[in-house]
Amino acid sequence: MKWDALEEEPCSLARTVAVIGDRWSLLILRECFLRIRRFDDFQASLGITRHLLADRLKKLVRFGVLRKIPYQEAPKRYEYILTQKGLDLYPIIMSIVHWGNIHMVDARGRPLLHEHKSCGKMFDPVMVCSECGEPLSAKHVHVHPGPGVRRSSPLHASARERTKKNAEQA
């Protein structure tokens, strides 16, 4: 697997890592969800170099996660707005935040609390089955080859073996 060609891999995780798999892209997305939109504001908040920030913003725009909208003509300046594709990353970002809230906080506690506007309660994100609504955990999920996996892929062989083993144990 080549790092600079992950977006071509027949694996949804690898393709996603190609877009958001570095620390700066994830932190830029965090800022976007906290309503930061302008280059100078990203730079001030993150302390990232101009070159790195420009590179990561360009990548996120190229992959359709952000769109670039001019807000000033002279000099030309842009805001970076989450697209629907970008907004769909919210559960991923919240899952990472939740993991950090459980495993990485210090004695002071969580740095940010999240309130659900509809009910007014503070919440923790929960991943549930889209079919039955039950909470999901790795121990309760079986993986099967999908139509997009290459037959020669180790993912296909691995999933096929797990499926066979699970059928034998049932």
Short mmCIF file of C-alpha atoms in Angstrom, two decimals:
data_model
loop_
_atom_site.label_atom_id
_atom_site.label_comp_id
_atom_site.label_asym_id
_atom_site.label_seq_id
_atom_site.Cartn_x
_atom_site.Cartn_y
_atom_site.Cartn_z
CA MET A 1 0.00 0.00 0.00
CA LYS A 2 1.50 3.31 -1.06
CA TRP A 3 0.87 6.28 1.26
CA ASP A 4 0.49 8.76 -1.59
CA ALA A 5 -2.05 6.56 -3.41
CA LEU A 6 -4.41 5.63 -0.56
CA GLU A 7 -7.40 7.19 -2.32
CA GLU A 8 -7.07 4.46 -4.98
CA GLU A 9 -7.18 1.54 -2.52
CA PRO A 10 -10.26 -0.73 -2.50
CA CYS A 11 -10.78 0.04 1.18
CA SER A 12 -13.10 2.73 2.52
CA LEU A 13 -10.86 3.33 5.56
CA ALA A 14 -7.75 3.82 3.39
CA ARG A 15 -9.63 6.19 1.09
CA THR A 16 -10.85 8.20 4.08
CA VAL A 17 -7.35 8.33 5.59
CA ALA A 18 -6.16 9.79 2.27
CA VAL A 19 -8.42 12.77 2.97
CA ILE A 20 -8.34 13.26 6.76
CA GLY A 21 -5.54 10.99 7.96
CA ASP A 22 -3.06 13.59 9.15
CA ARG A 23 -3.18 15.64 12.33
CA TRP A 24 -3.51 19.02 10.63
CA SER A 25 -6.48 18.00 8.48
CA LEU A 26 -8.30 16.66 11.54
CA LEU A 27 -7.55 19.82 13.51
CA ILE A 28 -8.68 22.02 10.62
CA LEU A 29 -11.94 20.04 10.54
CA ARG A 30 -12.33 20.51 14.30
CA GLU A 31 -12.02 24.27 13.76
CA CYS A 32 -14.55 24.13 10.92
CA PHE A 33 -17.07 22.45 13.22
CA LEU A 34 -16.32 25.19 15.77
CA ARG A 35 -17.30 27.70 13.04
CA ILE A 36 -13.81 28.91 12.04
CA ARG A 37 -13.80 29.73 8.31
CA ARG A 38 -10.98 32.11 7.43
CA PHE A 39 -7.32 31.37 6.74
CA ASP A 40 -5.94 33.82 9.31
CA ASP A 41 -8.33 32.48 11.97
CA PHE A 42 -7.24 28.88 11.28
CA GLN A 43 -3.61 29.94 11.52
CA ALA A 44 -4.10 31.89 14.74
CA SER A 45 -6.07 29.09 16.38
CA LEU A 46 -3.81 26.22 15.31
CA GLY A 47 -0.38 27.84 15.18
CA ILE A 48 0.23 26.07 11.85
CA THR A 49 2.59 27.50 9.23
CA ARG A 50 1.01 29.28 6.27
CA HIS A 51 2.47 26.72 3.85
CA LEU A 52 1.06 23.71 5.72
CA LEU A 53 -2.32 25.34 6.23
CA ALA A 54 -2.60 26.29 2.55
CA ASP A 55 -1.63 22.74 1.56
CA ARG A 56 -4.21 21.09 3.86
CA LEU A 57 -6.99 23.49 2.89
CA LYS A 58 -6.23 22.89 -0.79
CA LYS A 59 -6.44 19.11 -0.23
CA LEU A 60 -9.75 19.37 1.65
CA VAL A 61 -11.17 21.53 -1.16
CA ARG A 62 -9.85 19.11 -3.83
CA PHE A 63 -11.57 16.18 -2.12
CA GLY A 64 -14.82 18.15 -1.81
CA VAL A 65 -14.81 18.36 2.00
CA LEU A 66 -14.60 22.18 1.98
CA ARG A 67 -15.59 24.76 -0.58
CA LYS A 68 -13.74 28.00 -1.04
CA ILE A 69 -15.91 31.14 -1.18
CA PRO A 70 -14.53 34.65 -1.68
CA TYR A 71 -15.47 37.16 1.00
CA GLN A 72 -13.17 40.02 -0.02
CA GLU A 73 -11.97 41.22 -3.42
CA ALA A 74 -8.93 43.42 -2.77
CA PRO A 75 -6.91 41.56 -1.72
CA LYS A 76 -8.81 38.41 -2.67
CA ARG A 77 -9.60 36.39 0.47
CA TYR A 78 -11.65 33.26 1.00
CA GLU A 79 -13.74 31.48 3.57
CA TYR A 80 -13.67 27.70 3.77
CA ILE A 81 -17.13 26.22 4.28
CA LEU A 82 -17.94 22.58 5.02
CA THR A 83 -19.75 20.89 2.14
CA GLN A 84 -22.26 18.11 2.75
CA LYS A 85 -19.37 15.69 2.33
CA GLY A 86 -17.54 17.63 5.06
CA LEU A 87 -20.59 17.78 7.33
CA ASP A 88 -20.87 14.00 6.98
CA LEU A 89 -17.50 13.75 8.80
CA TYR A 90 -19.15 15.03 12.00
CA PRO A 91 -19.75 11.55 13.48
CA ILE A 92 -16.09 10.67 12.89
CA ILE A 93 -14.87 13.84 14.58
CA MET A 94 -17.29 13.31 17.47
CA SER A 95 -16.13 9.69 17.88
CA ILE A 96 -12.53 10.87 18.17
CA VAL A 97 -13.57 13.58 20.65
CA HIS A 98 -15.50 11.02 22.69
CA TRP A 99 -12.51 8.66 22.80
CA GLY A 100 -10.34 11.57 23.96
CA ASN A 101 -12.91 12.52 26.59
CA ILE A 102 -12.74 9.00 28.01
CA HIS A 103 -9.04 8.22 27.66
CA MET A 104 -7.08 11.48 27.36
CA VAL A 105 -8.54 14.02 29.82
CA ASP A 106 -6.62 15.23 32.84
CA ALA A 107 -7.90 15.98 36.35
CA ARG A 108 -9.70 19.12 35.12
CA GLY A 109 -12.06 17.02 32.98
CA ARG A 110 -13.38 17.49 29.48
CA PRO A 111 -12.31 20.66 27.67
CA LEU A 112 -15.62 20.98 25.80
CA LEU A 113 -19.14 19.79 26.52
CA HIS A 114 -21.67 19.15 23.76
CA GLU A 115 -25.31 20.14 24.14
CA HIS A 116 -28.06 18.76 21.91
CA LYS A 117 -30.11 21.78 20.85
CA SER A 118 -33.35 19.81 20.52
CA CYS A 119 -33.48 18.50 24.10
CA GLY A 120 -31.03 20.87 25.83
CA LYS A 121 -29.04 18.01 27.41
CA MET A 122 -25.29 17.44 27.42
CA PHE A 123 -24.50 14.25 25.52
CA ASP A 124 -21.91 11.69 24.51
CA PRO A 125 -22.00 10.45 20.91
CA VAL A 126 -23.21 6.86 20.58
CA MET A 127 -22.88 4.63 17.53
CA VAL A 128 -25.96 2.52 16.89
CA CYS A 129 -27.08 0.03 14.26
CA SER A 130 -28.98 1.79 11.48
CA GLU A 131 -31.38 -1.17 11.29
CA CYS A 132 -32.32 -2.01 14.90
CA GLY A 133 -31.01 0.97 16.90
CA GLU A 134 -28.89 -1.13 19.31
CA PRO A 135 -25.47 0.23 20.36
CA LEU A 136 -22.55 -1.16 18.33
CA SER A 137 -19.23 -2.53 19.51
CA ALA A 138 -16.43 -4.28 17.60
CA LYS A 139 -17.27 -7.59 19.28
CA HIS A 140 -20.80 -7.55 17.85
CA VAL A 141 -20.05 -6.84 14.18
CA HIS A 142 -19.18 -9.31 11.40
CA VAL A 143 -17.47 -8.07 8.24
CA HIS A 144 -18.29 -9.53 4.81
CA PRO A 145 -16.75 -8.77 1.41
CA GLY A 146 -18.69 -6.08 -0.42
CA PRO A 147 -19.11 -5.50 -4.15
CA GLY A 148 -16.25 -2.96 -4.20
CA VAL A 149 -13.50 -5.26 -2.90
CA ARG A 150 -10.99 -6.69 -5.38
CA ARG A 151 -10.96 -10.48 -5.41
CA SER A 152 -7.14 -10.42 -5.13
CA SER A 153 -7.26 -8.12 -2.10
CA PRO A 154 -6.16 -9.43 1.32
CA LEU A 155 -9.33 -7.73 2.63
CA HIS A 156 -11.42 -10.08 0.51
CA ALA A 157 -9.59 -13.20 1.68
CA SER A 158 -9.64 -12.07 5.31
CA ALA A 159 -13.35 -11.23 5.26
CA ARG A 160 -14.15 -14.47 3.42
CA GLU A 161 -12.25 -16.50 6.05
CA ARG A 162 -14.03 -14.72 8.93
CA THR A 163 -17.40 -15.31 7.30
CA LYS A 164 -16.60 -19.03 6.88
CA LYS A 165 -15.32 -19.33 10.47
CA ASN A 166 -18.39 -17.53 11.86
CA ALA A 167 -20.72 -19.83 9.90
CA GLU A 168 -18.92 -22.87 11.34
CA GLN A 169 -19.24 -21.55 14.89
CA ALA A 170 -22.95 -20.79 14.55
#
